[in-house]
Structures are given as C-alpha cells and as structure tokens.
mmCIF file of C-alpha atoms in Angstrom:
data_model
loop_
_atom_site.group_PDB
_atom_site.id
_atom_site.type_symbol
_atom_site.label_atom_id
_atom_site.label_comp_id
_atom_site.label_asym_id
_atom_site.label_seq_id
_atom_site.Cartn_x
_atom_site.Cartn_y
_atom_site.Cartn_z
ATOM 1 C CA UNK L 24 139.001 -5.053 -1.203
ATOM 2 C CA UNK L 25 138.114 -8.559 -0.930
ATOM 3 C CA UNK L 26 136.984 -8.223 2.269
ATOM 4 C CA UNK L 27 134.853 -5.243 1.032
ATOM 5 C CA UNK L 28 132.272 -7.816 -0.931
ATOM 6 C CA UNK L 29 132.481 -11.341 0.838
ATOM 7 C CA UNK L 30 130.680 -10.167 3.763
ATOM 8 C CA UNK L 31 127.642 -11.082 2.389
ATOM 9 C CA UNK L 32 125.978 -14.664 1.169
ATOM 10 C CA UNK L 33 124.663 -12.612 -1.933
ATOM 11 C CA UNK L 34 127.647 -11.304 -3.411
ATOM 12 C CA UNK L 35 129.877 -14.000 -2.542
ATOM 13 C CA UNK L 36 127.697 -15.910 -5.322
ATOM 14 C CA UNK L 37 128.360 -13.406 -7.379
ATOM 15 C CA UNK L 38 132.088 -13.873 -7.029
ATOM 16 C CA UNK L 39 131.802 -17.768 -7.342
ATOM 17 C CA UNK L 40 129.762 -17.427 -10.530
ATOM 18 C CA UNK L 41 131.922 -15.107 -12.120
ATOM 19 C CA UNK L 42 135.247 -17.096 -10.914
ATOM 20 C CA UNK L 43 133.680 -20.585 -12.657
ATOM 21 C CA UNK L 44 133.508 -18.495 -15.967
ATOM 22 C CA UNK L 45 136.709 -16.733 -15.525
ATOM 23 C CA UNK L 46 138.636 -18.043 -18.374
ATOM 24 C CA UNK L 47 135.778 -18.402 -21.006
ATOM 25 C CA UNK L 48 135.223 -15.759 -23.365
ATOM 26 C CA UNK L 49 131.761 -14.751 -21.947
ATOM 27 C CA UNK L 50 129.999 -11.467 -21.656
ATOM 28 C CA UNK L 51 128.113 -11.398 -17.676
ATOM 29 C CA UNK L 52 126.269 -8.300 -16.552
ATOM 30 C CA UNK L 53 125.890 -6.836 -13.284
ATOM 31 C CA UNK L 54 122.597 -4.707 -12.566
ATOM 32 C CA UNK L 55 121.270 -3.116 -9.128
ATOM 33 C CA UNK L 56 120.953 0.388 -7.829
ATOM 34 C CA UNK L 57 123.379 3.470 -7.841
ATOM 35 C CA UNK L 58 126.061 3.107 -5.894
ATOM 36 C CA UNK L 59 126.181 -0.608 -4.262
ATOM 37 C CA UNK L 60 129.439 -1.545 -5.721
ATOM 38 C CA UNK L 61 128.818 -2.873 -8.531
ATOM 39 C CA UNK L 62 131.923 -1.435 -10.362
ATOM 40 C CA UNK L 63 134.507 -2.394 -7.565
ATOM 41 C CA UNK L 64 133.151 -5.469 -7.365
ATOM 42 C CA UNK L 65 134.044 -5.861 -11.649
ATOM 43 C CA UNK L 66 137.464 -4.076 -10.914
ATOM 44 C CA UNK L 67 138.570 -6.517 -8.072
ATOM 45 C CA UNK L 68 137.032 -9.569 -10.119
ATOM 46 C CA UNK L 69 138.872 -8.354 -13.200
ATOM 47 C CA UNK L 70 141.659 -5.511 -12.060
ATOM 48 C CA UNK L 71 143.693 -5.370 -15.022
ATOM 49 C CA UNK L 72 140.752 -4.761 -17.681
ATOM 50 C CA UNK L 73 140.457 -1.871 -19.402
ATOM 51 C CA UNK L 74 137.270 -0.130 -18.026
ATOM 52 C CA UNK L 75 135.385 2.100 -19.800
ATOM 53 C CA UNK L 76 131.567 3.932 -19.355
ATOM 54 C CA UNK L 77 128.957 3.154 -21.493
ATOM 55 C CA UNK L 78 128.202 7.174 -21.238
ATOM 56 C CA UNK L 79 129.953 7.141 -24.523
ATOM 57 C CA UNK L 80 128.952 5.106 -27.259
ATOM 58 C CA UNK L 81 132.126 6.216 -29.418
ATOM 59 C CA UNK L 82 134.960 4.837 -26.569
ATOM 60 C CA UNK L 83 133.042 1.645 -26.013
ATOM 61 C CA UNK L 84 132.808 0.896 -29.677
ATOM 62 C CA UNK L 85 136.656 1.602 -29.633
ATOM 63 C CA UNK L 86 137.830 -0.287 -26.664
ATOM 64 C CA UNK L 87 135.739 -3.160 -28.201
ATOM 65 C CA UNK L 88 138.264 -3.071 -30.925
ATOM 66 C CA UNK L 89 141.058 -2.801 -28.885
ATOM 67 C CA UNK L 90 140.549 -4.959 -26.447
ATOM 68 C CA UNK L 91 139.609 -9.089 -25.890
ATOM 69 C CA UNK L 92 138.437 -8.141 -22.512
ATOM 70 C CA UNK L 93 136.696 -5.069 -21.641
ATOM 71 C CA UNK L 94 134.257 -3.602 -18.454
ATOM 72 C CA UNK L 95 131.908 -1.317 -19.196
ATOM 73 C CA UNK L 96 129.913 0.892 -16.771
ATOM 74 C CA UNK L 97 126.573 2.704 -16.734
ATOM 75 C CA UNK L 98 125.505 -0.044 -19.756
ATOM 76 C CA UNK L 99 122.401 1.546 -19.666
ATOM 77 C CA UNK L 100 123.287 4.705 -20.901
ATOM 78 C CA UNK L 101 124.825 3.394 -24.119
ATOM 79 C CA UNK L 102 122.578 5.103 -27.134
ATOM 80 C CA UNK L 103 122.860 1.540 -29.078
ATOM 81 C CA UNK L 104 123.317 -1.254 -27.422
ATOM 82 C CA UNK L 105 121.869 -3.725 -30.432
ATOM 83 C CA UNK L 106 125.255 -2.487 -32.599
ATOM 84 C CA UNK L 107 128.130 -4.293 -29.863
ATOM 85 C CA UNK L 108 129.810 -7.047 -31.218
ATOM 86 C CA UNK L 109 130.638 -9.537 -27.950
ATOM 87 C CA UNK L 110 131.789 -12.130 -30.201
ATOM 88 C CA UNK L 111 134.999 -13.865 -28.833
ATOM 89 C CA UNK L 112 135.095 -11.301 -25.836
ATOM 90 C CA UNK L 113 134.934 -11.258 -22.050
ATOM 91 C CA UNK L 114 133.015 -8.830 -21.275
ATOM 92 C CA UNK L 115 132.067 -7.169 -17.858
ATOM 93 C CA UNK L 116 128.844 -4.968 -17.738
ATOM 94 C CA UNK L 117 127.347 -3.109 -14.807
ATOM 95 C CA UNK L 118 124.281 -1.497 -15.012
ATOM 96 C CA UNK L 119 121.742 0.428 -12.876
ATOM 97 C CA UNK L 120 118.497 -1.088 -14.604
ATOM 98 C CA UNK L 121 117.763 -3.726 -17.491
ATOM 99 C CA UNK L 122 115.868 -1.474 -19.839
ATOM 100 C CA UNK L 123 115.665 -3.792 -23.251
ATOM 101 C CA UNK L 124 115.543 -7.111 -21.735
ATOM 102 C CA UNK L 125 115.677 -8.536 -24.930
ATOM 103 C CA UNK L 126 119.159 -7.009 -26.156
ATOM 104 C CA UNK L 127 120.742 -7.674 -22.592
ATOM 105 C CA UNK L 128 119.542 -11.494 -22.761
ATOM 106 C CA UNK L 129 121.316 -11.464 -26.623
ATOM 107 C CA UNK L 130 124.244 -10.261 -25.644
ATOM 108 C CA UNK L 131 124.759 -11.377 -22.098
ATOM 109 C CA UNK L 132 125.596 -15.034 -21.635
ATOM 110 C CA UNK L 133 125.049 -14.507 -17.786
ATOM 111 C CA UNK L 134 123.207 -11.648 -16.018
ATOM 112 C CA UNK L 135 123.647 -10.629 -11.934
ATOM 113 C CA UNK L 136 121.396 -9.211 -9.646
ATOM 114 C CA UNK L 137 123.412 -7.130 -7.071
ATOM 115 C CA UNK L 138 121.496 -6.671 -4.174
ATOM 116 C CA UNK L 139 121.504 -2.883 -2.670
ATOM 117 C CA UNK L 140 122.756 -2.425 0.628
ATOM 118 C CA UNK L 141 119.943 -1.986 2.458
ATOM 119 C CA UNK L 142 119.548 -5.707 1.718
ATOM 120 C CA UNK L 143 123.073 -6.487 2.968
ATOM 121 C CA UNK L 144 123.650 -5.996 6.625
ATOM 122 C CA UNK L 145 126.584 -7.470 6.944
ATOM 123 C CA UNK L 146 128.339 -5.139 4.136
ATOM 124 C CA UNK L 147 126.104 -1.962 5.387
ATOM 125 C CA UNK L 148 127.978 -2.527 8.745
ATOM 126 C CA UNK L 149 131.454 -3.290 7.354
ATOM 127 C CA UNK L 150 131.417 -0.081 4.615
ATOM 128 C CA UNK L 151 130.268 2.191 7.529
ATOM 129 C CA UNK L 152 132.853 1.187 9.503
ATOM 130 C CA UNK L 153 135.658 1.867 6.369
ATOM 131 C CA UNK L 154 134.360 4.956 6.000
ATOM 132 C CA UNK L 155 134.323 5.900 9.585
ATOM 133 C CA UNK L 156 138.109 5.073 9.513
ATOM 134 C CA UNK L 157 138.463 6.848 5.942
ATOM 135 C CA UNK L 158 136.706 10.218 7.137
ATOM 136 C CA UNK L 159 139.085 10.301 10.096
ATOM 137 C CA UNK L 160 141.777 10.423 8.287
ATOM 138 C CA UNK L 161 140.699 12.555 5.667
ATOM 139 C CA UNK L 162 139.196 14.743 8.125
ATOM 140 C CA UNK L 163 142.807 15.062 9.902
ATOM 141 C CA UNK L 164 140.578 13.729 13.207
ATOM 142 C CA UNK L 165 142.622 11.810 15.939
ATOM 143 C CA UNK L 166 142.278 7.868 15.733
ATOM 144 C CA UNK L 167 139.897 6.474 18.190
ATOM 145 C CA UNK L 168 137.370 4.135 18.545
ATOM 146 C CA UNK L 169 133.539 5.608 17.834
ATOM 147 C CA UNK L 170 130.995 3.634 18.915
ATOM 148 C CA UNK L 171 129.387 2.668 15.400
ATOM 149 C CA UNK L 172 125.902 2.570 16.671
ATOM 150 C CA UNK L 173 125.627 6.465 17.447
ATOM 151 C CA UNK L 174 126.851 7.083 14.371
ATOM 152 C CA UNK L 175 123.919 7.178 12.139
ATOM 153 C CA UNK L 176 123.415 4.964 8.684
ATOM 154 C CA UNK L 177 121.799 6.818 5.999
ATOM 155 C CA UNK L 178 121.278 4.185 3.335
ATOM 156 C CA UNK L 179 118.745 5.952 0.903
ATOM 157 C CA UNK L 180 121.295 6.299 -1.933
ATOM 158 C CA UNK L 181 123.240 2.994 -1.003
ATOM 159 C CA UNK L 182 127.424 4.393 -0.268
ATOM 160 C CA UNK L 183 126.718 7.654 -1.642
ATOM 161 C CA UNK L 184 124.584 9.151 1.446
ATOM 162 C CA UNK L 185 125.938 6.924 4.112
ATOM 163 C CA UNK L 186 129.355 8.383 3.292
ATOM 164 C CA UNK L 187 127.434 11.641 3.114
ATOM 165 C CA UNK L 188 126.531 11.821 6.977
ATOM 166 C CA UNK L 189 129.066 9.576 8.233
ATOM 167 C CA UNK L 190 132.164 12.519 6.975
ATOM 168 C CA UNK L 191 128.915 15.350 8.551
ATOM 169 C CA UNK L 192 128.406 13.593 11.588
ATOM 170 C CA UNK L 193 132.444 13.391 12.145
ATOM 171 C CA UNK L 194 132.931 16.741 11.640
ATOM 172 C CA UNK L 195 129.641 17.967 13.311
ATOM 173 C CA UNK L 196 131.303 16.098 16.671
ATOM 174 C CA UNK L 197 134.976 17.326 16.286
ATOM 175 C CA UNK L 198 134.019 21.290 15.559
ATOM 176 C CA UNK L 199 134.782 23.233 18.768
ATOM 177 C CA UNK L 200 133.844 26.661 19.754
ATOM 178 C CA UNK L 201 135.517 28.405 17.154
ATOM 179 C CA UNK L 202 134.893 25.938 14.663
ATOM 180 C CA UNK L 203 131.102 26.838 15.524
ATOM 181 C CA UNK L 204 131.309 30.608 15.534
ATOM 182 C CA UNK L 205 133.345 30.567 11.970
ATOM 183 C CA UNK L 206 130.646 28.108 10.306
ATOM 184 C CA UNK L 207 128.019 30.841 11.925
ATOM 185 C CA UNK L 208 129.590 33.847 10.877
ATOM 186 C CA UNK L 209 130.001 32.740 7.128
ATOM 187 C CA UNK L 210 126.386 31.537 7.089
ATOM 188 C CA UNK L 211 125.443 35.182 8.054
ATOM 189 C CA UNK L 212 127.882 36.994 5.921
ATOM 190 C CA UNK L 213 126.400 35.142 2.715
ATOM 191 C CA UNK L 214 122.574 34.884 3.789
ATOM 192 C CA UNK L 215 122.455 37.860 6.050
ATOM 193 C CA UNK L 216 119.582 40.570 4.279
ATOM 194 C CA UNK L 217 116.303 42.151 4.706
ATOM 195 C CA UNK L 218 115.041 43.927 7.450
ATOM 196 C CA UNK L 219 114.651 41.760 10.316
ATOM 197 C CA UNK L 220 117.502 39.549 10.452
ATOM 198 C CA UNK L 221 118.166 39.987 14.156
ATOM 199 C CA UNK L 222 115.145 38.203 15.272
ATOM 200 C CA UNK L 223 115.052 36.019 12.343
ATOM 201 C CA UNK L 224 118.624 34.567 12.467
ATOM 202 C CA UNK L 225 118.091 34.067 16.619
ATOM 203 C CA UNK L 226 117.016 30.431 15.670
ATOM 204 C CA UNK L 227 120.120 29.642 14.647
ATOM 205 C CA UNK L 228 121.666 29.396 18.295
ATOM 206 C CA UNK L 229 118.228 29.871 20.169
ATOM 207 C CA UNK L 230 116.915 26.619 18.995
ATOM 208 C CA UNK L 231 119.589 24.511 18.872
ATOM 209 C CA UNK L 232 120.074 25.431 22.581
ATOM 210 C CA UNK L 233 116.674 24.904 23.549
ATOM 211 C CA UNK L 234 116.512 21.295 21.671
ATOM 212 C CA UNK L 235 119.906 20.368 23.063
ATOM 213 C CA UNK L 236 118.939 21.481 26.531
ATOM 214 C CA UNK L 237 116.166 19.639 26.793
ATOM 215 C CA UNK L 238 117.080 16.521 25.178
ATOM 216 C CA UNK L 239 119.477 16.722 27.906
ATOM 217 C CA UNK L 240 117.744 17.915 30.877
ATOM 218 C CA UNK L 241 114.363 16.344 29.663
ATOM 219 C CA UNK L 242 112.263 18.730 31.975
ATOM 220 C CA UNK L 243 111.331 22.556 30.731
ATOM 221 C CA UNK L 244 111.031 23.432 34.675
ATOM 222 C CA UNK L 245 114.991 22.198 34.931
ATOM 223 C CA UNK L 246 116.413 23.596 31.832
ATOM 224 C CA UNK L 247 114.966 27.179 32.405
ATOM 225 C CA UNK L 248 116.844 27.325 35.788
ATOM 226 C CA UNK L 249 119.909 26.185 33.097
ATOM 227 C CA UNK L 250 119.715 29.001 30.591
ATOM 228 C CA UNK L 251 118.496 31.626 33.736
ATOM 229 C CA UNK L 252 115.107 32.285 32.024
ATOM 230 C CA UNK L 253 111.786 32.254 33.590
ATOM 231 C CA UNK L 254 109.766 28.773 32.683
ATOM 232 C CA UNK L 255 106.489 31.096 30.536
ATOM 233 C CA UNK L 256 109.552 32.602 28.305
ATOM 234 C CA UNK L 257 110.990 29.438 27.713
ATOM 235 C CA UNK L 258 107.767 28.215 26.968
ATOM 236 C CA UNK L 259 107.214 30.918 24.332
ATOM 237 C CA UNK L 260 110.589 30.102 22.860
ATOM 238 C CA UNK L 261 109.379 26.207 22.560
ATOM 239 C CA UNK L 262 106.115 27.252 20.550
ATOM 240 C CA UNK L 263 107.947 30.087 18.506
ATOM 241 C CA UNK L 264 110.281 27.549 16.909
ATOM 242 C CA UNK L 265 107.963 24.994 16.648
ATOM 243 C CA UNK L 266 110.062 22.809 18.773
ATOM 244 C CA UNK L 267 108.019 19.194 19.822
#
C-alpha cells in the first residue's frame, strides 16, 4: 500500500504532515474528489482505527464514545457536524467537499487537500498498472505483459472509471468467437422486439466490421475487395451507419 500513495510529491506531504502529528491528540481532515484515495490513504496512515462513515450520524456519535481515536468517512454527509465533541481525540476525517468552512476550521486542527488523480501522473500510471494486474487475475486471464499505453485511462471519476474500462477493455481483448456470439445472442434475446429487427439489429456486426475494416485497411477501395462487396454498397453501408 505504501507504494500505492508515495508516488507522488503531493501526497507524500500529506503523509509527512500527518506522521509529525502522529502521537498528538489532533483531529486532521482530508478533502478532494470521489474516489482518489482518500480513505486508504487514512487506513494505511492509521490501520488499526476504528473507521466509521459519517453517513450515520448515530454510529459516529457512538464510536466517538468508544473510541480515543476514530476515522470517519464521507464527513460531509454527517446531518450535524456542530454537535462532535473532538476534545482529547485523534481524529481522521475524509471528505469529498468542505461545505461549512467554519465548523471544519473549529473542529479540525489541520485540514488536507488531496489532489485528484488527474493531477497525479505518477499515481494515475502506477493504479492503472495495479489494476491491470488485479483485473487479470480476477478476470481468470493468463499473466502477461500489456503494453499500458493501449490500454486506455479513463480518469473522469478518479479510480472508479479507470477501473471501469481497464476490467472492459481486458475482457473486450480476451473474448473469442464464442465469447462474441454468446454476448450477441443474449443482447438479442432481451432487446429483440418490434417489427423490423432484422435490419435494425444488422449494425450490431455490420458496423463494427466496417469500422474495424477500415481502421485496418484504411482505404474503402481495399476493404470492399476484403468483405467481397462492390465499393457503391460499401459506400451505402458507411453513410447508413453514420460511420466518419
């Protein structure tokens, strides 16, 4: 896990400024977008702390009795923050936005910006390439070495969608024929209605094909002498699925 965070300059200052505070009975706060890490970065800092999410006010208020040292996740959605008592505690907050900047300021004695991966290249790279090793074995795929730049890097919602097409593009390239025809045939067995479905489901293999082939071929001359069609049908095909 460590090596999970220190890849970047930003977080290892996180890690620094939380380790100078480590024994002190402190309350710090951790706030940046969904999904960046912010609460595996609190459960390596601090891995034997109870953890519990501010999603309900009742538990935190508990665990606050319990418990000299306490993280709490998804602060923000706490109903009242003003009511927590952080005296004599170490506590560990994450949070996906501020909201009262007031109340955090009162009851945090330090407050972290994490940034969100699109801001850390270094960790964007490393995490892809866990989860490329992660979706192969989950996926039951044979270990070899994929050549991280074709794989793509969807960081719109930070780990959550690059995870997302890393485990679709793995799969996408391991399916083989019948892998194909059985994701086909239950498509058309649950959407298959209406009175036209022959032509309309076509574009399901028709355009594919026609993208494929001339991504590969890159001339429409060449790839109708491919697929055995004159060049004015495949040029109908082209304009009937809108293909660029």
């Amino acid at each position: 896990m460590e090596q999970f965070f220190t890849k970047s300059e930003q977080i290892q200052n996180i890690i620094k400024g939380f380790n100078l505070t480590k024994t002190l009975f402190v309350s710090s706060i951790i706030i940046g977008e969904a999904n960046i890490g912010k609460k595996s970065l609190a459960r390596y800092l601090f891995p034997y702390s109870h953890l519990v999410s501010g999603r309900n006010q009742q538990e935190v208020e508990a665990a606050l009795e319990e418990y000299d040292e306490l993280i709490i996740t998804d602060f923000e959605k706490l109903n009242n923050q003003e009511s927590l008592d952080f005296d004599n505690k170490r506590i560990i907050a994450t949070a996906n936005f501020i909201g009262n900047y007031t109340t955090i300021d009162n009851l945090f004695a330090f407050i972290y910006t994490m940034p969100s991966l699109k801001e850390r290249h270094e960790d964007a790279l490393y995490i892809k390439e866990y989860f490329i090793k992660e979706a192969q074995h989950d996926l039951l795929l044979e270990e070899k070495d994929f050549n991280l730049s074709k794989v793509p890097m969807d960081l719109s919602t930070n780990s959550k969608s690059l995870k997302k097409v890393i485990y679709e593009h793995l799969m996408i390239h391991s399916m083989d024929k019948q892998s194909i025809e059985e994701a086909v045939y239950t498509y058309l067995l649950e959407h298959m209605e209406g009175n036209n479905a022959y032509k309309e489901y076509l574009e399901l293999y028709e355009k594919p094909l026609i993208e494929a082939g001339l991504k590969k071929y890159g001339s429409q001359l060449q790839l109708s002498q491919v697929l055995g069609i004159n060049r004015n049908t495949l040029r109908k095909k082209i304009h009937e699925h809108a293909i660029d």
